[in-house]
Coordinates of C-alpha atoms and ligand atoms in Angstrom, one line a residue:
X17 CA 20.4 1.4 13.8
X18 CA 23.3 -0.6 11.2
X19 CA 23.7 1.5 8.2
X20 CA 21.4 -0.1 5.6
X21 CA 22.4 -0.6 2.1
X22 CA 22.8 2.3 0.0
X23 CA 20.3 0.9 -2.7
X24 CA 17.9 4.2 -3.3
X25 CA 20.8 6.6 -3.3
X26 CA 22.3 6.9 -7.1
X27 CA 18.5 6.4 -8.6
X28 CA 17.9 9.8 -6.8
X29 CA 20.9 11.6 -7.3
X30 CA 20.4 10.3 -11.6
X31 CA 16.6 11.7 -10.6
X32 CA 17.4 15.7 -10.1
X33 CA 16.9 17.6 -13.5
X34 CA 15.3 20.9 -13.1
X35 CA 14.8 23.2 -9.2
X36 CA 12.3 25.4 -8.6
X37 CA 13.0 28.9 -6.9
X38 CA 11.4 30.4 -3.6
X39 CA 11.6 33.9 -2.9
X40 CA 11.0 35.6 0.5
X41 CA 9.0 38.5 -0.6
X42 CA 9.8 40.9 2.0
X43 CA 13.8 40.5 2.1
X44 CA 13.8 40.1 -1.8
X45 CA 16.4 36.7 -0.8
X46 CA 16.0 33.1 -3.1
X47 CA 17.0 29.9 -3.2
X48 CA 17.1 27.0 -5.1
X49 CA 16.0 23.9 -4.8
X50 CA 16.2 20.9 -6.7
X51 CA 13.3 18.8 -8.2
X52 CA 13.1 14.7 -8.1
X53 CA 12.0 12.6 -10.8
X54 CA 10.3 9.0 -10.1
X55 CA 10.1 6.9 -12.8
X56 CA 6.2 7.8 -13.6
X57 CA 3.9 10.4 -11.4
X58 CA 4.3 14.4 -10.8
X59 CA 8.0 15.6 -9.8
X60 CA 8.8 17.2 -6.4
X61 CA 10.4 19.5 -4.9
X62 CA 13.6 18.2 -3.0
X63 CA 13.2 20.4 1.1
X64 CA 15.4 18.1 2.6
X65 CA 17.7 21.4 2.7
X66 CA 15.1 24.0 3.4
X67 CA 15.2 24.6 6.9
X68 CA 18.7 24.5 7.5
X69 CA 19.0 27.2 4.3
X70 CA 15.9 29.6 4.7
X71 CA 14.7 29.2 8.3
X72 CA 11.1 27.9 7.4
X73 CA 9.1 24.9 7.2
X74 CA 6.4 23.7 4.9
X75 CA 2.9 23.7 6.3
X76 CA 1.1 20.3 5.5
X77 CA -1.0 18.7 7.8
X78 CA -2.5 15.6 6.4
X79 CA 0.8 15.3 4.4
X80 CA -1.4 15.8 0.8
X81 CA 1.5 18.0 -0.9
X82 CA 4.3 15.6 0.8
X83 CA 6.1 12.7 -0.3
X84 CA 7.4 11.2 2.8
X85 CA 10.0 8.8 1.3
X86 CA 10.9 7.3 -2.4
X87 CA 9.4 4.1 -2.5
X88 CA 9.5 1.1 -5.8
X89 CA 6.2 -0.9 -4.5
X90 CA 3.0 0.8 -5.8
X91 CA 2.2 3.7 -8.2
X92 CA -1.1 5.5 -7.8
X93 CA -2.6 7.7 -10.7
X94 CA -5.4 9.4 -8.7
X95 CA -6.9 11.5 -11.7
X96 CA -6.6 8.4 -13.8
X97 CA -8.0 5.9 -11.5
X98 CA -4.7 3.4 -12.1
X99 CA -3.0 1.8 -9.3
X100 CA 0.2 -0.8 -10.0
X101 CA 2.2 -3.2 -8.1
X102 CA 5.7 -3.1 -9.4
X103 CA 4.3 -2.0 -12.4
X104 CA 1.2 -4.6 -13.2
X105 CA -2.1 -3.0 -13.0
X106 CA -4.3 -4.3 -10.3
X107 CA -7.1 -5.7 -12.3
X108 CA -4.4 -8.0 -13.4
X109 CA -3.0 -9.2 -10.9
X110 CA -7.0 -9.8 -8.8
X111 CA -8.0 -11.8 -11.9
X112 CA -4.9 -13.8 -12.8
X113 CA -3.0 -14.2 -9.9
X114 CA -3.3 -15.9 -6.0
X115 CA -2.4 -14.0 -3.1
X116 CA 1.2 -15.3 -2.1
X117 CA 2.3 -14.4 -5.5
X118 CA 1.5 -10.7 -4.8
X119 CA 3.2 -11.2 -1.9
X120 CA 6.2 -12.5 -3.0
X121 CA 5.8 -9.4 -5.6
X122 CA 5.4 -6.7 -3.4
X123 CA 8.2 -8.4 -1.1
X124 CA 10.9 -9.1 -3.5
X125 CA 10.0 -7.1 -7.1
X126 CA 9.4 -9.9 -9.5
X127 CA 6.5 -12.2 -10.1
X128 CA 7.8 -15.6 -8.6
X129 CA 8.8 -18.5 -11.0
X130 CA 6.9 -22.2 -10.3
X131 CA 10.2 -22.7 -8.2
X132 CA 10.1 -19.2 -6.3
X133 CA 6.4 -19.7 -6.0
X134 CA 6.9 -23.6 -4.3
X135 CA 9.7 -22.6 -1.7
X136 CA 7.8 -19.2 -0.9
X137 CA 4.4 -21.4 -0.3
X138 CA 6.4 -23.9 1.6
X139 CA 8.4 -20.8 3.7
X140 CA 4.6 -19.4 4.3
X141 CA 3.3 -22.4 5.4
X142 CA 6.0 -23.4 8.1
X143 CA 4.7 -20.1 10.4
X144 CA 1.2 -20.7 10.0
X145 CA 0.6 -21.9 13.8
X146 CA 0.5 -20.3 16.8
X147 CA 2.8 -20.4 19.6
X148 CA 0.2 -22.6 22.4
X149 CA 1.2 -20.0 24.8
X150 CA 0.2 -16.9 22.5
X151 CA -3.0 -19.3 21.7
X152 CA -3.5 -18.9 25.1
X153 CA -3.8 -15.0 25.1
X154 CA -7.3 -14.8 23.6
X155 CA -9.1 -15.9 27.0
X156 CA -7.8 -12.4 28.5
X157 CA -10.1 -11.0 26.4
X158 CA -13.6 -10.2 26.8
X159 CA -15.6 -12.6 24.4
X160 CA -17.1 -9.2 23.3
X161 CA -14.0 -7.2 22.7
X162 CA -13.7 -6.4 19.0
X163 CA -11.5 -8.3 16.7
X164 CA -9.8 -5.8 15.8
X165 CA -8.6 -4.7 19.4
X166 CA -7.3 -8.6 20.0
X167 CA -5.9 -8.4 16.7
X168 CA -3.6 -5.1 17.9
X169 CA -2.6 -6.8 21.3
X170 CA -1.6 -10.5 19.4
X171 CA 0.4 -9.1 16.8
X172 CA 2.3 -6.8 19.2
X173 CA 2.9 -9.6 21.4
X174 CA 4.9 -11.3 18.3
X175 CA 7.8 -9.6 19.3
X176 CA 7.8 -11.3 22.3
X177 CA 7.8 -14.8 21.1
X178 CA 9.7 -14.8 18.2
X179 CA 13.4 -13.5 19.4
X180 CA 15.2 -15.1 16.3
X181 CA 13.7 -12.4 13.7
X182 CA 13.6 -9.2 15.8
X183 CA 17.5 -8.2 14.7
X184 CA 16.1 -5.7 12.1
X185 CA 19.8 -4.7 11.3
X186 CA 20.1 -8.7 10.3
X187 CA 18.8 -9.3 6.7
X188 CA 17.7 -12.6 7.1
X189 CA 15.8 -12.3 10.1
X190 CA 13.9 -9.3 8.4
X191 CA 13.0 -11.7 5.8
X192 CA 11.8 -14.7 8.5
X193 CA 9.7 -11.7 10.5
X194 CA 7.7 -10.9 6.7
X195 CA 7.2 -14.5 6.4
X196 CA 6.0 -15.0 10.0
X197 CA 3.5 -12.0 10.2
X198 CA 1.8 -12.6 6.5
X199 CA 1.8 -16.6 7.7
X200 CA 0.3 -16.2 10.8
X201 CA -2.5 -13.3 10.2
X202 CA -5.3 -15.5 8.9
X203 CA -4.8 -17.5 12.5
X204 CA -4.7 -14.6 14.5
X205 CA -8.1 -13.3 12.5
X206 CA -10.0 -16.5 12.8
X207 CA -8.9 -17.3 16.5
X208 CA -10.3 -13.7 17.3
X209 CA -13.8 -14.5 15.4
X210 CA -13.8 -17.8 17.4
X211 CA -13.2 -16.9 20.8
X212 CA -16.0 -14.4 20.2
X213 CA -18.3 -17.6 19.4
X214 CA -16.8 -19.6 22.3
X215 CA -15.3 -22.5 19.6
X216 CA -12.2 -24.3 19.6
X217 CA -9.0 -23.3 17.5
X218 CA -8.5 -25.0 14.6
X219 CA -5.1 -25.7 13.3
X220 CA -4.2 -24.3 10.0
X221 CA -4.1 -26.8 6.9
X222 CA -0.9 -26.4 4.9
X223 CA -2.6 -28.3 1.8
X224 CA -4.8 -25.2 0.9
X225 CA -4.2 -22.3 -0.7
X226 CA -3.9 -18.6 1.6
X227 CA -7.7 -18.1 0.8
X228 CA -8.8 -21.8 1.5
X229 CA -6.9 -21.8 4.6
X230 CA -8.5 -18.4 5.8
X231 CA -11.9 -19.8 4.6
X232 CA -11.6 -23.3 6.8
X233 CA -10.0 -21.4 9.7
X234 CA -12.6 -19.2 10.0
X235 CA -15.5 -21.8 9.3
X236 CA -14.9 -25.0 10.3
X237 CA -15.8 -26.9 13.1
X238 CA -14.0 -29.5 14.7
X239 CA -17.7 -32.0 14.5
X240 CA -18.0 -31.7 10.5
X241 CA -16.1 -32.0 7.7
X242 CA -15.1 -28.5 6.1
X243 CA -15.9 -27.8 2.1
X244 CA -14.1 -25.4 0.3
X245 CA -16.6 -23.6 -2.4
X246 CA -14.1 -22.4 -4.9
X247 CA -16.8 -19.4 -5.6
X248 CA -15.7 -18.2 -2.4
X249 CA -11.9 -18.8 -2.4
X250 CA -11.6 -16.8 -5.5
X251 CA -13.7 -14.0 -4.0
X252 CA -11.9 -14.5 -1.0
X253 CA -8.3 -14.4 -2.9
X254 CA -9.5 -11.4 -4.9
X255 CA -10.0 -9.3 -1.7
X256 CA -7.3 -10.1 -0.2
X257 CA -5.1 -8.9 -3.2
X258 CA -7.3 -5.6 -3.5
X259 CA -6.5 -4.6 -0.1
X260 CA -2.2 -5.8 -0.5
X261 CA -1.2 -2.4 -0.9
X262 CA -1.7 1.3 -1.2
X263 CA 1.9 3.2 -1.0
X264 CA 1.7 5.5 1.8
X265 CA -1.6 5.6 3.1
X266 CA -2.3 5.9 7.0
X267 CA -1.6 2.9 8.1
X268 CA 1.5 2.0 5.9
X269 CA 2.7 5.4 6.8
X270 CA 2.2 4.6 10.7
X271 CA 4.0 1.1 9.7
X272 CA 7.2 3.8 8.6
X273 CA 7.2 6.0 11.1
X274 CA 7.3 3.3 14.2
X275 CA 9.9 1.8 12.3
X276 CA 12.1 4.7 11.6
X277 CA 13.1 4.6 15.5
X278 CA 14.2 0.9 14.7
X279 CA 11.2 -0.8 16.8
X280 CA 10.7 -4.3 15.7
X281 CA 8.5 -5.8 12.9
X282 CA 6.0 -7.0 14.7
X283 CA 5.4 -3.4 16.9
X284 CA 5.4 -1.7 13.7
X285 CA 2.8 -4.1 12.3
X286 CA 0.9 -4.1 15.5
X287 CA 0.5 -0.1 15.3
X288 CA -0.3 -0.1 11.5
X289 CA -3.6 -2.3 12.5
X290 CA -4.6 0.1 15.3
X291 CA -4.4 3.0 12.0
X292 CA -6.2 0.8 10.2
X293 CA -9.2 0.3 12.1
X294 CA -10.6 3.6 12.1
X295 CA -13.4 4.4 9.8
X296 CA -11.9 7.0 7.9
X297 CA -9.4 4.4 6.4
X298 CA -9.9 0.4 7.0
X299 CA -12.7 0.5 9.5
X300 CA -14.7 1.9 6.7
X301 CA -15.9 -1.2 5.2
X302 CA -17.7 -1.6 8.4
X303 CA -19.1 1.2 8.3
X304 CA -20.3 1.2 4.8
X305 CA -22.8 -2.1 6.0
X306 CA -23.4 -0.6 9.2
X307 CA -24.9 2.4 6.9
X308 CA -26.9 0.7 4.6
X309 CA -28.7 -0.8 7.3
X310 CA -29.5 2.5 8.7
X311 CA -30.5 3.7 5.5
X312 CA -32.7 0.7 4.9
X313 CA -35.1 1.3 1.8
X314 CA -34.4 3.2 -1.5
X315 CA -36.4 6.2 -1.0
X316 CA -34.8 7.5 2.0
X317 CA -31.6 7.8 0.1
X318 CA -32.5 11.2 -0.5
X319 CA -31.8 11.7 2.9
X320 CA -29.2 10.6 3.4
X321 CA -27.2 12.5 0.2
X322 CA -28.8 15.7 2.0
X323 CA -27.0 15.0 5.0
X324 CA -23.6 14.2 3.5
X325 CA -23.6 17.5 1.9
X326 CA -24.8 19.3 4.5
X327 CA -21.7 21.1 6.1
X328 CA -23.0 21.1 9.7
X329 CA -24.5 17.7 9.4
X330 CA -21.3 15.2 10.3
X331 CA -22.6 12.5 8.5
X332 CA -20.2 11.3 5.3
X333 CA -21.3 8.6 2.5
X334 CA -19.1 5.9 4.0
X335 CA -17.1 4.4 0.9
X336 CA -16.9 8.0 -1.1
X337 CA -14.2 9.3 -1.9
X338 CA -10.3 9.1 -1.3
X339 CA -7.7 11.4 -0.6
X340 CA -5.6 10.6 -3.4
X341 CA -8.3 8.7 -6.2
X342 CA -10.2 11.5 -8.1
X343 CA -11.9 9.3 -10.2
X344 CA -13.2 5.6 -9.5
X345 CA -10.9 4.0 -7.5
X346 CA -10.2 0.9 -9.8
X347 CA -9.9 -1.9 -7.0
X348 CA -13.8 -0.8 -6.7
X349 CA -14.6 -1.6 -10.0
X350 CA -13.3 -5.1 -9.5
X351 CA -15.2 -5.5 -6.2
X352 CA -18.0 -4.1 -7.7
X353 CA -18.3 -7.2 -10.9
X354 CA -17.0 -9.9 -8.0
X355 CA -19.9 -8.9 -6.2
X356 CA -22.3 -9.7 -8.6
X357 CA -20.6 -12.8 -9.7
X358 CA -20.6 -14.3 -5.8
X359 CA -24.3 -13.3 -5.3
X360 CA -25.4 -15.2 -8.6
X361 CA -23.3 -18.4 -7.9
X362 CA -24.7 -18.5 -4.8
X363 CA -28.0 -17.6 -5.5
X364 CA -28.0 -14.8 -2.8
X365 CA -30.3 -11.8 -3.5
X366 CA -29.2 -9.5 -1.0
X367 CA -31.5 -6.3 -1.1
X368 CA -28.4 -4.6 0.2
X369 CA -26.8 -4.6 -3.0
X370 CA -29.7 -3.3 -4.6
X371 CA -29.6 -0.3 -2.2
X372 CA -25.8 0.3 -2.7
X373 CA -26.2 0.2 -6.1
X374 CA -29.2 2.9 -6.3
X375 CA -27.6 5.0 -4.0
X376 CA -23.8 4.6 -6.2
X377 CA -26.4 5.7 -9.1
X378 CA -27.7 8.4 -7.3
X379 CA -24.8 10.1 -5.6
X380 CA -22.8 9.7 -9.1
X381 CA -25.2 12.4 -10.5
X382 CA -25.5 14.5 -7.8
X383 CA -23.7 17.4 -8.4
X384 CA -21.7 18.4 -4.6
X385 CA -19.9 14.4 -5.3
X386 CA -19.6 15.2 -9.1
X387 CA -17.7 18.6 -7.6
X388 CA -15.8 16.9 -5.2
X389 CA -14.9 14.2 -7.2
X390 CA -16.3 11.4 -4.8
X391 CA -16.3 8.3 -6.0
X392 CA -17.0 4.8 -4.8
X393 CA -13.4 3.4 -2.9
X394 CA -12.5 0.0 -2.4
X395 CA -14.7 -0.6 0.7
X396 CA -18.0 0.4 -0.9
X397 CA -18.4 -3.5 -2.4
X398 CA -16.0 -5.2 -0.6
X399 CA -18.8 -5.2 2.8
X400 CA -21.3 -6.6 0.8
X401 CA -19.2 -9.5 -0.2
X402 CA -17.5 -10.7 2.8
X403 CA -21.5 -10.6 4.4
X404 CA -22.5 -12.5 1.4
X405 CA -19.2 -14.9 2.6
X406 CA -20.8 -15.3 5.8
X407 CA -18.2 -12.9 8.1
X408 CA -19.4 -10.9 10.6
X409 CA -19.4 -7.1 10.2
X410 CA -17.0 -6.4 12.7
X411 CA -14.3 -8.7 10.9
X412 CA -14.7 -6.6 7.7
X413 CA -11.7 -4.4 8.5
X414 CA -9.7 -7.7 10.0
X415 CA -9.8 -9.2 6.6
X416 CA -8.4 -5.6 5.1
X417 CA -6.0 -5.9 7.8
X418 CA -5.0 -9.7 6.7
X419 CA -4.5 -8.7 3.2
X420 CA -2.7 -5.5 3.8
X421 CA 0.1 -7.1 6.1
X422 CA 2.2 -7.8 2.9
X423 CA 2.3 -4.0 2.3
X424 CA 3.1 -2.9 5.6
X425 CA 6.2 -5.8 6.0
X426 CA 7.2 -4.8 2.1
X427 CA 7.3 -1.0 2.9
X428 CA 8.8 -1.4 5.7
X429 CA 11.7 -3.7 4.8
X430 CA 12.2 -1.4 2.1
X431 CA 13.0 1.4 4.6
X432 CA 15.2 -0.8 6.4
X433 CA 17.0 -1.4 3.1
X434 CA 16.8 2.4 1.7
X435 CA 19.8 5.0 2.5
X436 CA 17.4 7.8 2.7
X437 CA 16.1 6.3 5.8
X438 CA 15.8 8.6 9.1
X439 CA 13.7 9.0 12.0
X440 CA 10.2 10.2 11.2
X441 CA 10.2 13.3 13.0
X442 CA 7.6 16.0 11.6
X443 CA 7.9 19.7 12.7
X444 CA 4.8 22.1 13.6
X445 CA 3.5 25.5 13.8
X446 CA 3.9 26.2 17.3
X447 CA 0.2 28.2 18.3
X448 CA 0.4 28.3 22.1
X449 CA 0.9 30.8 24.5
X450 CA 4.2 32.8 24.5
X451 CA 6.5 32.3 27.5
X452 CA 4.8 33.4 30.9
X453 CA 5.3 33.3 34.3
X454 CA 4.2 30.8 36.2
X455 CA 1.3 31.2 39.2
X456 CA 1.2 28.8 42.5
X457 CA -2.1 26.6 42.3
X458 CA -3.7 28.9 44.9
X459 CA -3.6 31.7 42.5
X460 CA -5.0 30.3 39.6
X461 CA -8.5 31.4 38.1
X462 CA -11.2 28.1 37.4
X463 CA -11.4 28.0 33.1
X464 CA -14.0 25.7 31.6
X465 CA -12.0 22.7 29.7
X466 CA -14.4 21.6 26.4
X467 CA -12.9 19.2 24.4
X468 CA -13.6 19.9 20.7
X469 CA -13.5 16.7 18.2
X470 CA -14.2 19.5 15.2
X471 CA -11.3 18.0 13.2
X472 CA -13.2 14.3 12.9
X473 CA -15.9 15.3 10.7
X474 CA -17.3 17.5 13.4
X475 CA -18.7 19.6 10.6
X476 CA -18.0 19.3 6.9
X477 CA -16.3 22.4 6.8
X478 CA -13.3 21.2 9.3
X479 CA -12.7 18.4 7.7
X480 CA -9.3 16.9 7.8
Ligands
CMC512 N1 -19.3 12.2 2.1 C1 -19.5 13.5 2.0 N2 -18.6 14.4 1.8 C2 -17.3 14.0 1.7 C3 -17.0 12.7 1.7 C4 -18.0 11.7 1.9 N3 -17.7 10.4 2.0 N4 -15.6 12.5 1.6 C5 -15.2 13.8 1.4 N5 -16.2 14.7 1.5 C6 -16.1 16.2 1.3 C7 -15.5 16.8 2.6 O1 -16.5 17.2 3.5 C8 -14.7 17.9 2.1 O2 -15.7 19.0 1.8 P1 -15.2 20.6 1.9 O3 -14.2 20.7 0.8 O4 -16.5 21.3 1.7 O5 -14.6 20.7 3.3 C9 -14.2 17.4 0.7 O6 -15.1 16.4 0.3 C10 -12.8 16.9 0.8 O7 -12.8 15.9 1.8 P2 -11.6 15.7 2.9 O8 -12.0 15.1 4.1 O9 -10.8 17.0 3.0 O10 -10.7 14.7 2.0 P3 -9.6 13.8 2.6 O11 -8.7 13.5 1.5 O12 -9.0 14.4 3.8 O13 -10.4 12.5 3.1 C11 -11.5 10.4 3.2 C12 -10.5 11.3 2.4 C13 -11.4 9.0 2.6 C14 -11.1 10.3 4.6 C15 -12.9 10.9 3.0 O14 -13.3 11.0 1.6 C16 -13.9 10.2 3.8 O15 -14.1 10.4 5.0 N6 -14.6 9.2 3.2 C17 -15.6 8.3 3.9 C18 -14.8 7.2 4.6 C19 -14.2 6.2 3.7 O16 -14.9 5.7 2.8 N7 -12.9 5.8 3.9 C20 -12.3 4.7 3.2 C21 -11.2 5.2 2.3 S1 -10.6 4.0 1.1 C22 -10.0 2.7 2.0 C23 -8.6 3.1 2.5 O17 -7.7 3.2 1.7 O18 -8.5 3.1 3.7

């Protein structure tokens, strides 16, 4: 890999103040080691050097104690419930802004000017069609498969298109690839949502906005005119910015980690959707509608906060809680009014919300969330809205995948551009057997393989 720009380096070095000190109790030895300090958030403690001084590692499976790079995109305040993009709170940016100029925010660090804002539009808008032969793709599917599971294999086949912006050591061509993929994920969504209906492709429109375009792409057909409802754009423009970004959650981190061995954009991208979709992270807004319907009625809510506290019950209130947000998570509380606002414009009473709102109420006072500090996240409302827009369930976590692009590309490019930058390469505590000797196949004894999923909610208690 080039050697990227050595932009990060001095703010770090400015950064070290005060070190903390680790003794090894039983040989009475210590060492220093130096703390960082970001520009808001808790300090930590510098181990680049520990290994190679003391001869241990840290323990930290799930990363919760571990910053895993320095990063100037997006500030979380967990305990606070606050979450900025290059310093504007998100509430904001949902209500005042459109999507491309979070975008261009998260991309390049500043809020565009009318003239940024015209030539980014115009940049986006030039990659918003499919190669004909990538269009072609789709009908290897099976009409059934799950949008998300196209979505994986289109936007990994990118890189096979689009030679002229896969030289990540080449600046501009980074820049072109974060352009293509944010340009070109509403088409890849929608085609996926129509090949599952059997309709045509329709072309993207380059006179709409991001959201409009999305809308019409998803909705029109070829025999009827398509109307935009504003109602819906701005719903559909507010969800997309909720879902931008989240610094180093586990798809953004599975966005890093390809690319620290220097694979291409488009892989990366492609792996951080296949993170994405599961429902502990952005299949969970599926989830969340797919348990309310099995819930059904207010009075077997009850029931259902029984079994989430139960520790040998593996049920969880889908859209509760959050690793890092101990408090509301505040893209919720956005959702949360929007949802009310697109069900009254549109007249829709949707029992649903009803029900999510009783059982919000009732799991707010009960007192194993109040303990835990589980509150509603991000994909508690957003379900109930995109129904209300008319998408299918199982594109829920698409959409979160559309939106979220712009974070992946942005942290990403940031690595490429950061000094600090090395293969991701995590170490372990080894737990197997010591070294033995090794017996013929004739000699072996038969042993009874059971695979245990205990880690994936296979009881509260072994939770990850
Ligand atoms: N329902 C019931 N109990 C829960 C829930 C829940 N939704 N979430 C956490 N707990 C309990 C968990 O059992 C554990 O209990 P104990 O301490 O007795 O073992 C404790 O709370 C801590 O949970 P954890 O699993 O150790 O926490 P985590 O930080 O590893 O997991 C999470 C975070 C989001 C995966 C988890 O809260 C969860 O599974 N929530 C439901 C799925 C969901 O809504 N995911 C969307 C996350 S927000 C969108 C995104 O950014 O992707």
């Amino acid at each position: 890999m080039a050697k990227p720009s050595l932009k990060n380096e001095s703010k770090i070095a400015q950064a070290v103040r005060h070190s903390f000190t680790l003794t090894d109790n039983e040989t009475g030895q210590s060492w220093e080691f130096p703390t960082l300090h970001g520009t808001i958030g808790p300090k930590v403690i510098d181990t680049r050097k520990l290994y190679s001084q003391t001869g241990v590692f840290t323990y930290d499976p799930g990363f919760a104690s571990t910053a895993s790079c320095t990063s100037d995109i997006t500030y979380i305040d967990g305990d606070a419930g606050v979450l900025l993009h290059r310093g504007y709170a998100i509430d904001d940016l949902a209500k005042n802004t459109d999507y491309t100029d979070v975008c261009y925010l998260l991309l390049h660090g500043e809020l565009p000017s009318p003239e940024n804002k015209l030539e980014f539009d115009a940049e986006i808008n030039q990659h918003t069609m499919l190669h004909e032969q990538l269009a072609r793709f789709y009908s290897g599917f099976m009409r059934s498969a799950h949008p998300m599971a196209i979505m994986v294999g289109v936007v990994g086949a990118l890189s096979a298109f689009y030679h002229d912006s896969t030289d990540i050591t080449d600046p501009m061509q980074r820049m072109r690839a974060a352009h293509r993929l944010i340009a070109k994920m509403p088409t890849i969504g929608a085609y996926a949502y129509k090949y599952s209906l059997g309709q045509p492709f329709p072309q993207p429109s380059n006179k709409l906005t991001y959201s409009e375009n999305l809308l019409r792409l998803m909705f029109s057909v070829p025999t009827t005119d398509y109307e935009i409802n504003p109602v819906l754009a701005r719903a559909m423009n507010q969800i997309l910015i909720l879902h931008a970004d989240h610094e180093q959650n586990a798809s953004t981190s599975t966005v890093r980690l390809a690319g620290s061995s220097a694979a291409n954009p488009f892989a990366c991208v492609a792996a951080g959707i296949a993170s994405l979709w599961g429902p502990a992270h952005g299949g969970a807004n599926e989830a969340v509608l797919n348990m309310l319907t099995e819930i059904s009625t207010k009075d077997r809510i009850d029931k259902y906060i029984k079994k989430a506290q139960d520790p040998d019950d593996k049920f969880r209130l889908m859209g509760f809680g959050h690793r890092v947000y101990k408090n509301y998570d505040p893209r919720a509380e956005v959702l949360r009014n929007t949802c009310h606002e697109v069900l009254d414009e549109l007249g829709i009473h949707d029992p649903t919300l009803d029900l999510a709102m009783e059982l919000e109420r009732i799991a707010l006072s009960n007192d194993y969330f109040k303990e835990k500090r589980l509150y509603p996240n991000v994909d508690f409302y957003s379900g109930i809205i995109l129904r209300a827009l008319n998408f299918p369930t199982n594109m829920f976590t698409v959409l979160f995948a559309i939106g979220r692009t712009v974070g992946w590309i942005a942290h990403w490019k940031e690595m490429m551009e950061s000094s600090e930058s090395r293969i991701g390469r995590p170490r372990q505590l080894y737990t197997g057997s010591t070294k033995r000797e090794f017996t013929s196949v004739a000699n072996r004894e038969h042993t009874d393989r059971k695979i245990s999923w205990s880690w994936l909610w296979g009881g509260k208690k072994n939770g990850s």
